[in-house]
Amino acid sequence: MSQNNNKPVVTRIAPSPTGDPHVGTAYMSLFDYIYAKQQGGKFILRIEDTDQKRYNPESEKRVIDALKWLGLSPDESPEIGGPNAPYRQTERLELYQKYAQQLLDSGHAYRAFETPEELEQIREDLQKRGLGQGYDGRAKALSKEESEQRAASGEAFVIRLATPGEGETIIKDALRGEVRIPNSEVPDAVLMKSDGIPTYHLAVVVDDHVMGVTHAVRGEEWLPTAPVHVLLYKAFGWEEPIWIHMPLLKNADGKKLSKRRDDASLDSYKKQGIVPEALLNYLATMGWSMPDGREFFSLKDMTKFFSFERISLGGSVFDMKRLRHYNAHYLRDVLDLETVAERAKPYLKSAGYDWGDEDYLLDVVDVLLPRIETLAELAEQSDYFFNDDFSYSEDAKRRLEAGQKHLEALERELSRLDFFDYDDVDDAMREYVKSESVKMGEVMMPLRAALTGTTQAPGVTDLAVILGKAKTLERIGRAISYLEAGLPDDKPQKPKKEEDAGANT
RNA sequence: GGCCCCUUCGACUAGCGGUUAGGUCACCACCCUUUCAAGGUGGCGGCACGAGUUCGAAUCUCGUAGGGGUCACCA
């Protein structure tokens, strides 16, 4: 990367506040952030709100919050301000007006007065004749006088880029070298809309220049329109940033991840119990790899070893299964138990659970951790730890039936224990199994069913110890009275999702 | 369709002229085991195709095919 190397690195993410915070935004932000940090530069968050039709007032905050959640904190943003304020494009309109006028004066742009209907007609004609662009540039022929006069008379107009029409424009992309696009393919793009608000094309170029952005990192989807931006830099006589068009995140069909079709919302991942560290790590491996091949690494390590040279251009399929694998790893092996428990709280709370003391919560999380991949699953599978009214699954009922006499015996054996630590309980149960000469499972399964209402749960001894002596005996008693009351009709309460509560749903 | 980008196991990737093409997810099997998991071991599976260049191509060049992106007063 040869140009701009004398200036401090400035990167930016410029989301448009139009809906759910998109994972693609996080993906680009990650590389913006990492590179800026590595180079001792700045990472700017700018709000690209020039589309008033799709503007969504809540969206801005959600994007900012999502970035905050991820820990990709910008050095400048509408929220924290900075030397380049304001950071919302609708608050910078005079700036664009000024530069649009400059382009008009220098002949690099022209006014066009066609109505939307006329444009539609032009587009149709062009299409019929097999010509690519949506506009034929006819307004370029207008005389300066006519243009000024019609504008002054209040007629609506847009300002369009006057493209060369011949030759080619070269985009020096840092990842793929020189990309040459024939100027005949470059449209006279609208720079300034009739409402006086700029389009992305003008706004991004002006802001990137004014804010000193040195590296324009963005999705590959922008490559086809990059000539418009290059032409604009040339028209202004400004030095271009280093263009870095990143590969796209794709869905399972290989198509660009879209918020309409796909689950691409950061809020959604959060809600599913994905932890930000895991998301970031996963995202980092999409198109980039650590030099030593490690797949788990922190932001800090990534910052140390990152280079754009190791970006692969294929475009990666966003695989929820793999994300979950990363998440599980972070939950189990990276974050400490206290942290996981702390982060699990909102999920438990919204499931309606109440944990008495912290130690109990810690025990529950600890024993469930190998069985879950997300925090949401933790909440889903922990019902019997927080709810005494759990019901018995069909399979559990069968186990209960088959083991009634063991339950009765165990109730006696366990109630005799003075201490209820792991070894005490374990010894007692093993002794019982031995004395009865039965298989472990024959005893353990009914007990498990009694304690949890399911047949798929942590080790019975763990369960008993965590629940404590009183609760353990209570639940055994409850199971016995349930059996005595007659199995077929005694349907327990709490009908919802009990059939496989505790199973891996 | 035009233009542009891309192409290693099903998925994420390592590889940057000489490797039995390596790792991870998923999947399968086995081990461990009181269930389910976790963990351990092993297995399945790939250089899109065709020409060149070269003593030698996954690696370089060209072509073909396939995939994707984009063609708005949206970003």
Coordinates of C-alpha atoms (C1' of nucleotides) in Angstrom, one line a residue:
Chain A
M1 CA 0.0 0.0 0.0
S2 CA 2.1 2.8 -1.3
Q3 CA -0.1 5.9 -1.3
N4 CA -1.2 7.7 1.8
N5 CA 1.5 6.2 3.8
N6 CA 2.7 9.5 5.1
K7 CA -0.6 10.3 6.8
P8 CA -2.1 8.8 9.9
V9 CA -4.4 6.0 9.1
V10 CA -8.1 6.8 9.2
T11 CA -10.8 4.3 8.6
R12 CA -14.5 4.6 8.8
I13 CA -17.7 2.7 8.9
A14 CA -20.7 4.5 7.5
P15 CA -23.9 2.5 8.1
S16 CA -27.2 3.8 6.9
P17 CA -29.8 3.8 9.6
T18 CA -32.5 1.8 7.8
G19 CA -33.3 -1.1 10.0
D20 CA -31.7 -3.9 12.0
P21 CA -28.0 -3.5 12.6
H22 CA -26.5 -5.8 9.9
V23 CA -23.7 -8.3 10.5
G24 CA -22.0 -6.9 7.4
T25 CA -21.6 -3.7 9.3
A26 CA -19.9 -5.5 12.1
Y27 CA -17.8 -7.4 9.6
M28 CA -16.5 -4.2 7.9
S29 CA -16.1 -2.4 11.3
L30 CA -14.0 -5.2 12.5
F31 CA -11.4 -4.7 9.8
D32 CA -11.7 -0.9 10.0
Y33 CA -11.1 -1.1 13.8
I34 CA -8.3 -3.6 13.7
Y35 CA -6.4 -1.8 11.0
A36 CA -6.8 1.6 12.6
K37 CA -5.6 0.3 16.0
Q38 CA -2.7 -1.5 14.5
Q39 CA -1.5 1.6 12.6
G40 CA -2.1 3.9 15.5
G41 CA -4.8 5.7 13.5
K42 CA -8.5 6.5 14.0
F43 CA -11.7 4.7 13.3
I44 CA -14.7 6.9 12.6
L45 CA -18.3 6.1 12.8
R46 CA -20.4 8.2 10.4
I47 CA -24.1 8.0 9.8
E48 CA -25.1 7.7 6.2
D49 CA -28.6 9.0 6.5
T50 CA -29.1 10.6 3.1
D51 CA -32.0 8.4 2.3
Q52 CA -34.9 10.0 4.0
K53 CA -37.4 7.5 2.6
R54 CA -35.8 4.5 4.3
Y55 CA -34.6 6.4 7.4
N56 CA -35.5 4.8 10.6
P57 CA -34.9 6.9 13.7
E58 CA -34.3 4.0 16.1
S59 CA -31.8 2.4 13.8
E60 CA -29.0 4.8 14.4
K61 CA -28.9 4.1 18.1
R62 CA -29.2 0.4 17.5
V63 CA -26.2 0.4 15.2
I64 CA -24.2 2.3 17.7
D65 CA -25.2 0.0 20.5
A66 CA -24.4 -3.0 18.5
L67 CA -20.9 -1.8 17.8
K68 CA -20.6 -1.0 21.5
W69 CA -21.7 -4.5 22.4
L70 CA -19.1 -5.8 20.1
G71 CA -16.4 -3.6 21.6
L72 CA -15.6 -2.0 18.3
S73 CA -15.6 1.5 19.7
P74 CA -15.0 4.3 17.3
D75 CA -12.7 7.2 18.0
E76 CA -15.2 9.6 16.5
S77 CA -19.0 9.2 16.2
P78 CA -22.2 11.2 16.4
E79 CA -22.4 10.0 20.0
I80 CA -19.0 11.0 21.2
G81 CA -18.3 13.7 18.8
G82 CA -14.8 14.6 17.5
P83 CA -12.9 17.1 15.3
N84 CA -14.8 16.2 12.2
A85 CA -18.3 16.7 13.7
P86 CA -21.1 16.5 12.7
Y87 CA -21.1 12.9 11.9
R88 CA -24.6 12.7 10.4
Q89 CA -24.7 13.5 6.8
T90 CA -28.0 15.2 7.0
E91 CA -26.3 17.7 9.3
R92 CA -23.6 18.4 6.7
L93 CA -25.8 19.4 3.8
E94 CA -24.2 22.8 3.3
L95 CA -20.9 21.1 2.7
Y96 CA -22.2 18.9 -0.1
Q97 CA -24.0 21.9 -1.6
K98 CA -20.8 23.8 -1.7
Y99 CA -18.9 21.0 -3.4
A100 CA -21.8 20.2 -5.8
Q101 CA -21.7 23.9 -6.9
Q102 CA -17.9 23.6 -7.3
L103 CA -18.5 20.6 -9.7
L104 CA -21.1 22.5 -11.5
D105 CA -18.8 25.5 -12.0
S106 CA -15.9 23.3 -13.2
G107 CA -18.1 21.5 -15.6
H108 CA -17.7 18.1 -13.9
A109 CA -21.4 18.0 -13.2
Y110 CA -24.6 19.3 -14.7
R111 CA -28.2 19.8 -13.7
A112 CA -30.8 17.5 -15.1
F113 CA -34.5 18.4 -15.0
E114 CA -36.2 15.1 -16.0
T115 CA -39.1 14.0 -13.9
P116 CA -39.2 10.5 -12.4
E117 CA -41.7 9.6 -15.1
E118 CA -39.5 10.8 -17.9
L119 CA -36.6 8.9 -16.4
E120 CA -38.7 5.8 -16.4
Q121 CA -39.4 6.3 -20.1
I122 CA -35.7 6.9 -20.9
R123 CA -34.8 3.8 -19.0
E124 CA -37.3 1.8 -20.9
D125 CA -36.1 3.1 -24.3
L126 CA -32.5 2.5 -23.4
Q127 CA -33.3 -1.0 -22.3
K128 CA -35.1 -1.7 -25.5
R129 CA -32.1 -0.7 -27.5
G130 CA -29.9 -2.9 -25.3
L131 CA -28.0 -0.1 -23.7
G132 CA -26.9 -0.4 -20.2
Q133 CA -27.3 2.8 -18.3
G134 CA -30.5 4.2 -16.9
Y135 CA -29.9 7.6 -18.2
D136 CA -28.6 8.9 -21.5
G137 CA -27.0 12.1 -20.4
R138 CA -29.3 14.3 -22.5
A139 CA -29.3 17.1 -20.0
K140 CA -25.6 17.6 -20.4
A141 CA -26.4 19.3 -23.6
L142 CA -28.4 22.1 -21.9
S143 CA -26.7 25.5 -22.1
K144 CA -25.4 27.0 -19.0
E145 CA -27.9 29.8 -19.4
E146 CA -30.9 27.5 -19.7
S147 CA -29.7 25.4 -16.8
E148 CA -29.3 28.5 -14.6
Q149 CA -32.5 30.0 -15.7
R150 CA -34.7 26.9 -15.1
A151 CA -33.1 26.3 -11.8
A152 CA -33.7 29.9 -10.8
S153 CA -37.3 29.6 -11.8
G154 CA -37.7 26.9 -9.2
E155 CA -37.9 23.9 -11.5
A156 CA -36.8 20.7 -9.7
F157 CA -33.5 19.2 -10.8
V158 CA -30.8 16.8 -9.8
I159 CA -27.1 17.3 -10.2
R160 CA -25.4 14.6 -12.2
L161 CA -21.8 13.6 -12.7
A162 CA -20.5 14.3 -16.1
T163 CA -18.7 11.2 -17.0
P164 CA -16.1 11.0 -19.8
G165 CA -18.0 8.4 -21.8
E166 CA -14.7 7.2 -23.3
G167 CA -11.6 5.6 -22.0
E168 CA -11.6 3.7 -18.8
T169 CA -11.3 4.4 -15.1
I170 CA -8.9 2.4 -13.0
I171 CA -9.6 1.5 -9.4
K172 CA -6.5 0.6 -7.6
D173 CA -7.9 -1.9 -5.2
A174 CA -5.5 -3.0 -2.6
L175 CA -6.7 -6.6 -2.6
R176 CA -6.9 -7.3 -6.4
G177 CA -4.8 -4.8 -8.1
E178 CA -6.0 -2.5 -10.9
V179 CA -9.6 -3.0 -11.8
R180 CA -10.4 -1.3 -15.1
I181 CA -13.9 -0.3 -16.0
P182 CA -14.8 1.2 -19.3
N183 CA -16.2 4.7 -18.9
S184 CA -19.0 3.9 -21.2
E185 CA -20.2 1.7 -18.3
V186 CA -20.0 4.5 -15.8
P187 CA -23.4 6.2 -15.4
D188 CA -23.9 10.0 -15.0
A189 CA -24.8 9.2 -11.5
V190 CA -27.0 11.5 -9.5
L191 CA -24.9 13.4 -7.0
M192 CA -27.5 15.7 -5.6
K193 CA -31.1 14.7 -5.3
S194 CA -33.9 17.2 -6.1
D195 CA -34.5 17.7 -2.4
G196 CA -31.0 19.0 -2.0
I197 CA -29.7 16.0 -0.2
P198 CA -26.7 14.3 -1.8
T199 CA -26.6 10.7 -2.8
Y200 CA -24.1 8.3 -1.3
H201 CA -21.7 9.0 -4.1
L202 CA -21.1 12.6 -3.4
A203 CA -21.4 12.3 0.3
V204 CA -19.0 9.5 0.7
V205 CA -16.3 11.2 -1.4
V206 CA -16.7 14.6 0.3
D207 CA -16.8 13.2 3.8
D208 CA -14.0 10.7 3.3
H209 CA -11.8 13.5 1.9
V210 CA -12.7 16.1 4.5
M211 CA -12.4 13.6 7.4
G212 CA -9.0 12.5 6.1
V213 CA -10.0 8.9 5.5
T214 CA -7.0 7.1 4.1
H215 CA -8.4 3.6 3.7
A216 CA -11.9 3.1 2.2
V217 CA -12.8 -0.4 3.4
R218 CA -16.2 -1.5 2.1
G219 CA -18.0 -4.4 0.6
E220 CA -17.2 -5.7 -2.9
E221 CA -20.7 -4.7 -3.9
W222 CA -19.3 -1.2 -4.3
L223 CA -16.7 -2.1 -6.9
P224 CA -19.0 -1.5 -9.9
T225 CA -19.7 2.0 -8.7
A226 CA -16.2 2.8 -7.6
P227 CA -15.4 4.6 -10.8
V228 CA -18.0 7.2 -9.9
H229 CA -16.0 7.9 -6.8
V230 CA -12.7 7.8 -8.5
L231 CA -13.9 10.2 -11.1
L232 CA -15.2 12.5 -8.3
Y233 CA -11.8 12.5 -6.6
K234 CA -10.2 13.4 -9.9
A235 CA -12.7 16.2 -10.5
F236 CA -12.0 17.7 -7.1
G237 CA -8.3 17.1 -7.6
W238 CA -8.1 15.2 -4.3
E239 CA -5.9 12.3 -3.5
E240 CA -7.8 9.0 -3.5
P241 CA -7.9 6.8 -0.4
I242 CA -6.6 3.3 -0.7
W243 CA -9.5 1.3 -2.0
I244 CA -10.2 -2.0 -0.2
H245 CA -13.2 -3.9 -1.4
M246 CA -13.7 -6.7 1.0
P247 CA -15.3 -10.0 0.0
L248 CA -19.0 -10.4 0.8
L249 CA -20.6 -12.5 3.5
K250 CA -22.9 -15.0 1.8
N251 CA -25.8 -17.2 2.9
A252 CA -26.0 -20.9 2.4
D253 CA -27.1 -20.4 -1.2
G254 CA -24.0 -18.4 -1.9
K255 CA -25.9 -15.2 -2.3
K256 CA -25.0 -11.9 -0.6
L257 CA -26.3 -12.0 3.0
S258 CA -29.5 -9.9 3.1
K259 CA -31.5 -8.8 6.0
R260 CA -34.7 -9.6 4.2
R261 CA -33.9 -13.2 3.4
D262 CA -31.4 -14.1 6.0
D263 CA -30.9 -13.9 9.7
A264 CA -28.2 -11.2 9.4
S265 CA -29.2 -9.0 12.4
L266 CA -26.7 -8.4 15.2
D267 CA -29.5 -8.0 17.6
S268 CA -30.8 -11.4 16.6
Y269 CA -27.5 -13.0 17.4
K270 CA -27.3 -11.3 20.7
K271 CA -30.8 -12.5 21.5
Q272 CA -29.8 -16.0 20.6
G273 CA -27.1 -15.8 23.2
I274 CA -24.1 -15.4 21.0
V275 CA -21.3 -13.7 22.9
P276 CA -19.6 -10.7 21.2
E277 CA -16.1 -12.1 21.5
A278 CA -17.1 -15.2 19.7
L279 CA -18.9 -13.3 16.9
L280 CA -15.9 -11.2 16.4
N281 CA -13.5 -14.1 16.3
Y282 CA -15.8 -16.0 13.9
L283 CA -16.1 -13.0 11.7
A284 CA -12.4 -12.5 11.6
T285 CA -11.9 -16.0 10.2
M286 CA -14.3 -15.2 7.4
G287 CA -11.9 -14.2 4.7
W288 CA -8.9 -13.8 7.0
S289 CA -6.6 -16.2 8.7
M290 CA -4.0 -16.0 11.4
P291 CA -0.4 -16.5 10.0
D292 CA 0.1 -19.4 12.4
G293 CA -3.3 -21.0 11.6
R294 CA -4.8 -20.4 15.0
E295 CA -8.6 -20.2 14.8
F296 CA -9.3 -18.8 18.2
F297 CA -7.7 -15.5 19.0
S298 CA -8.6 -12.2 20.7
L299 CA -9.0 -8.8 19.1
K300 CA -5.7 -7.9 20.5
D301 CA -3.9 -10.8 18.9
M302 CA -5.7 -10.1 15.7
T303 CA -4.5 -6.5 15.8
K304 CA -1.0 -7.7 16.2
F305 CA -1.0 -10.0 13.2
F306 CA -3.5 -8.5 10.9
S307 CA -2.7 -7.7 7.3
F308 CA -4.9 -7.1 4.3
E309 CA -2.5 -9.4 2.4
R310 CA -4.0 -12.4 4.1
I311 CA -7.5 -11.6 3.0
S312 CA -9.0 -14.3 0.7
L313 CA -11.4 -13.0 -1.9
G314 CA -13.8 -15.8 -2.3
G315 CA -16.6 -14.6 -0.1
S316 CA -17.5 -16.7 2.8
V317 CA -20.7 -18.5 3.7
F318 CA -22.0 -17.3 7.0
D319 CA -22.5 -20.6 8.9
M320 CA -24.5 -20.4 12.0
K321 CA -23.4 -23.9 13.1
R322 CA -19.8 -22.8 13.0
L323 CA -20.6 -19.5 14.8
R324 CA -22.2 -21.6 17.5
H325 CA -19.1 -23.7 17.8
Y326 CA -17.0 -20.6 18.3
N327 CA -19.6 -19.4 20.9
A328 CA -19.5 -22.7 22.8
H329 CA -15.7 -22.5 22.9
Y330 CA -15.8 -19.0 24.3
L331 CA -18.4 -20.0 26.9
R332 CA -16.6 -23.0 28.0
D333 CA -12.9 -22.3 27.5
V334 CA -12.3 -18.6 27.2
L335 CA -14.6 -16.7 29.4
D336 CA -14.4 -17.5 33.1
L337 CA -17.4 -19.0 34.9
E338 CA -18.3 -15.8 36.7
T339 CA -18.4 -13.9 33.5
V340 CA -20.6 -16.4 31.8
A341 CA -23.0 -16.5 34.7
E342 CA -23.2 -12.8 34.7
R343 CA -24.0 -12.7 31.0
A344 CA -26.5 -15.5 31.4
K345 CA -28.6 -13.5 33.8
P346 CA -30.6 -11.4 31.3
Y347 CA -31.5 -14.6 29.5
L348 CA -32.6 -16.3 32.7
K349 CA -34.5 -13.3 33.8
S350 CA -36.4 -13.1 30.5
A351 CA -37.2 -16.8 30.9
G352 CA -38.8 -15.8 34.2
Y353 CA -36.2 -17.5 36.4
D354 CA -34.9 -16.4 39.7
W355 CA -31.6 -17.6 41.1
G356 CA -31.4 -17.4 44.8
D357 CA -27.7 -16.9 45.5
E358 CA -24.8 -16.5 43.2
D359 CA -23.1 -19.7 44.1
Y360 CA -26.2 -21.7 43.1
L361 CA -26.2 -19.9 39.7
L362 CA -22.5 -20.6 39.3
D363 CA -23.1 -24.3 40.0
V364 CA -25.9 -24.4 37.5
V365 CA -23.9 -22.7 34.8
D366 CA -20.9 -24.9 35.5
V367 CA -22.8 -28.1 35.1
L368 CA -24.8 -27.0 32.1
L369 CA -21.9 -25.5 30.2
P370 CA -20.8 -28.6 28.3
R371 CA -24.3 -29.1 27.2
I372 CA -25.1 -25.7 25.6
E373 CA -23.7 -23.6 22.9
T374 CA -25.5 -20.3 23.5
L375 CA -26.7 -18.3 26.5
A376 CA -30.2 -18.7 25.2
E377 CA -29.8 -22.5 25.4
L378 CA -28.6 -22.2 28.9
A379 CA -31.9 -20.6 29.8
E380 CA -33.8 -23.2 27.8
Q381 CA -32.2 -26.1 29.5
S382 CA -32.2 -25.0 33.1
D383 CA -35.9 -25.1 33.9
Y384 CA -35.7 -27.7 36.6
F385 CA -33.0 -25.7 38.4
F386 CA -35.3 -22.8 38.9
N387 CA -38.7 -24.2 38.7
D388 CA -40.1 -26.9 41.1
D389 CA -43.2 -27.3 39.1
F390 CA -41.5 -28.9 36.1
S391 CA -43.4 -31.7 34.4
Y392 CA -42.3 -35.1 33.4
S393 CA -41.5 -36.0 29.8
E394 CA -43.1 -39.2 28.5
D395 CA -39.7 -40.9 28.6
A396 CA -39.2 -39.7 32.2
K397 CA -42.5 -41.1 33.2
R398 CA -41.5 -44.5 32.0
R399 CA -38.3 -44.4 33.9
L400 CA -40.1 -43.3 37.0
E401 CA -42.5 -46.3 36.7
A402 CA -39.7 -48.7 36.2
G403 CA -37.7 -47.5 39.1
Q404 CA -40.3 -46.8 41.8
K405 CA -38.8 -49.2 44.3
H406 CA -35.4 -47.7 43.8
L407 CA -36.8 -44.2 44.4
E408 CA -38.3 -45.3 47.6
A409 CA -35.1 -46.9 48.7
L410 CA -33.0 -44.0 47.6
E411 CA -35.2 -41.6 49.5
R412 CA -34.4 -43.6 52.7
E413 CA -30.7 -43.9 51.9
L414 CA -30.2 -40.3 51.0
S415 CA -32.2 -38.9 53.9
R416 CA -29.8 -40.7 56.2
L417 CA -26.8 -38.7 55.0
D418 CA -25.5 -36.0 57.4
F419 CA -23.4 -34.4 54.7
F420 CA -24.5 -33.9 51.2
D421 CA -21.3 -33.3 49.3
Y422 CA -20.4 -35.0 46.1
D423 CA -18.5 -37.8 47.6
D424 CA -21.1 -38.5 50.2
V425 CA -23.9 -38.7 47.7
D426 CA -21.9 -40.6 45.2
D427 CA -20.8 -43.2 47.8
A428 CA -24.3 -43.7 49.0
M429 CA -25.7 -44.3 45.6
R430 CA -22.9 -46.6 44.5
E431 CA -23.3 -48.6 47.6
Y432 CA -27.0 -48.9 47.0
V433 CA -26.4 -50.0 43.5
K434 CA -23.9 -52.5 44.6
S435 CA -26.0 -53.9 47.4
E436 CA -28.9 -54.4 45.0
S437 CA -26.7 -55.9 42.3
V438 CA -28.4 -53.8 39.6
K439 CA -27.1 -51.7 36.8
M440 CA -26.2 -48.1 37.5
G441 CA -28.6 -46.8 34.9
E442 CA -31.5 -48.7 36.4
V443 CA -31.1 -46.6 39.5
M444 CA -29.8 -43.4 38.1
M445 CA -32.3 -42.9 35.3
P446 CA -35.4 -42.9 37.6
L447 CA -33.6 -40.6 39.9
R448 CA -32.7 -38.3 37.1
A449 CA -36.2 -38.3 35.9
A450 CA -37.4 -37.5 39.4
L451 CA -35.0 -34.6 39.8
T452 CA -35.4 -33.0 36.4
G453 CA -38.4 -34.4 34.7
T454 CA -36.2 -35.4 31.8
T455 CA -33.9 -38.2 30.8
Q456 CA -31.3 -36.0 29.4
A457 CA -29.5 -34.0 32.0
P458 CA -26.2 -33.7 33.9
G459 CA -24.9 -36.4 36.1
V460 CA -27.3 -37.4 38.8
T461 CA -24.8 -36.8 41.6
D462 CA -24.1 -33.3 40.4
L463 CA -27.8 -32.7 40.2
A464 CA -28.5 -33.9 43.7
V465 CA -25.6 -31.9 45.2
I466 CA -26.5 -28.7 43.4
L467 CA -30.1 -29.0 44.3
G468 CA -29.3 -29.9 47.9
K469 CA -30.6 -32.5 50.2
A470 CA -33.9 -30.9 51.0
K471 CA -34.8 -30.3 47.4
T472 CA -33.5 -33.7 46.3
L473 CA -35.7 -35.5 48.8
E474 CA -38.6 -33.3 48.0
R475 CA -38.4 -34.2 44.4
I476 CA -38.1 -37.9 45.0
G477 CA -41.1 -37.6 47.2
R478 CA -43.0 -35.7 44.6
A479 CA -42.2 -38.4 42.0
I480 CA -43.3 -41.2 44.3
S481 CA -46.6 -39.5 45.1
Y482 CA -47.0 -38.9 41.4
L483 CA -46.6 -42.6 40.8
E484 CA -48.9 -43.5 43.6
A485 CA -51.6 -41.2 42.4
G486 CA -51.7 -43.2 39.3
L487 CA -49.7 -42.6 36.2
P488 CA -52.1 -42.3 33.2
D489 CA -54.2 -39.3 34.1
D490 CA -52.2 -37.3 36.5
K491 CA -50.9 -34.8 34.1
P492 CA -48.6 -32.4 35.7
Q493 CA -49.0 -28.7 35.4
K494 CA -46.9 -26.4 33.2
P495 CA -47.8 -27.8 29.8
K496 CA -45.5 -25.7 27.7
K497 CA -42.5 -27.3 26.1
E498 CA -42.2 -29.9 28.8
E499 CA -42.0 -33.0 26.6
D500 CA -38.4 -32.3 26.0
A501 CA -37.6 -29.7 28.5
G502 CA -34.0 -30.1 29.3
A503 CA -33.3 -31.9 26.1
N504 CA -31.3 -30.2 23.5
T505 CA -34.1 -28.3 21.9
Chain B
rG1 C1' -28.0 -9.4 -21.0
rG2 C1' -23.6 -5.6 -20.4
rC3 C1' -19.7 -4.6 -17.1
rC4 C1' -16.8 -6.2 -12.9
rC5 C1' -15.1 -9.7 -9.2
rC6 C1' -14.3 -14.6 -7.6
rU7 C1' -13.1 -20.3 -7.9
rU8 C1' -8.7 -25.8 -2.7
rC9 C1' -13.0 -31.2 1.0
rG10 C1' -20.6 -30.0 2.1
rA11 C1' -18.8 -25.1 5.0
rC12 C1' -14.4 -21.9 6.9
rU13 C1' -9.5 -22.1 5.4
rA14 C1' -3.6 -23.2 5.0
rG15 C1' -0.8 -23.5 0.7
rC16 C1' 2.3 -18.3 -2.5
rG17 C1' 6.7 -24.1 -8.5
rG18 C1' 8.7 -29.8 -5.8
rU19 C1' 3.7 -31.4 0.4
rU20 C1' 1.3 -38.7 1.1
rA21 C1' -2.6 -31.2 -0.5
rG22 C1' -2.5 -29.5 6.3
rG23 C1' -6.1 -27.7 10.0
rU24 C1' -11.2 -26.4 11.8
rC25 C1' -16.9 -27.0 11.6
rA26 C1' -20.4 -30.5 10.1
rC27 C1' -21.0 -35.7 9.4
rC28 C1' -19.7 -41.1 10.6
rA29 C1' -17.3 -44.7 13.9
rC30 C1' -14.9 -46.1 18.3
rC31 C1' -13.3 -44.9 23.4
rC32 C1' -14.8 -42.8 28.1
rU33 C1' -19.6 -43.1 30.6
rU34 C1' -25.5 -43.4 35.3
rU35 C1' -28.6 -40.5 30.3
rC36 C1' -27.4 -36.3 27.3
rA37 C1' -23.4 -33.6 26.4
rA38 C1' -18.3 -32.4 26.8
rG39 C1' -13.6 -34.7 26.0
rG40 C1' -10.2 -38.3 23.4
rU41 C1' -9.0 -41.3 18.9
rG42 C1' -9.9 -42.4 14.0
rG43 C1' -12.6 -42.0 9.4
rC44 C1' -15.2 -39.8 5.1
rG45 C1' -14.3 -35.8 1.8
rG46 C1' -11.2 -31.2 -2.2
rC47 C1' -7.3 -28.3 -6.0
rA48 C1' -14.1 -26.7 -11.7
rC49 C1' -12.3 -28.0 -16.7
rG50 C1' -8.9 -27.4 -21.0
rA51 C1' -4.6 -25.6 -23.0
rG52 C1' 0.0 -23.6 -22.4
rU53 C1' 5.0 -22.0 -19.4
rU54 C1' 8.3 -25.4 -16.8
rC55 C1' 12.5 -30.9 -15.5
rG56 C1' 8.2 -30.2 -12.3
rA57 C1' 2.1 -27.0 -11.3
rA58 C1' -3.3 -26.3 -6.4
rU59 C1' 0.4 -22.5 -7.0
rC60 C1' 2.3 -18.6 -13.2
rU61 C1' -0.4 -17.3 -18.3
rC62 C1' -4.6 -17.8 -21.5
rG63 C1' -9.3 -19.8 -22.6
rU64 C1' -13.9 -22.3 -21.1
rA65 C1' -17.4 -23.2 -17.4
rG66 C1' -19.6 -22.1 -12.9
rG67 C1' -20.8 -18.8 -9.0
rG68 C1' -21.4 -13.9 -7.2
rG69 C1' -21.9 -8.5 -7.4
rU70 C1' -23.9 -4.5 -10.0
rC71 C1' -26.6 -1.8 -13.6
rA72 C1' -32.2 3.9 -8.9
rC73 C1' -33.3 11.1 -7.3
rC74 C1' -31.1 3.2 -2.1
rA75 C1' -27.0 2.7 0.3

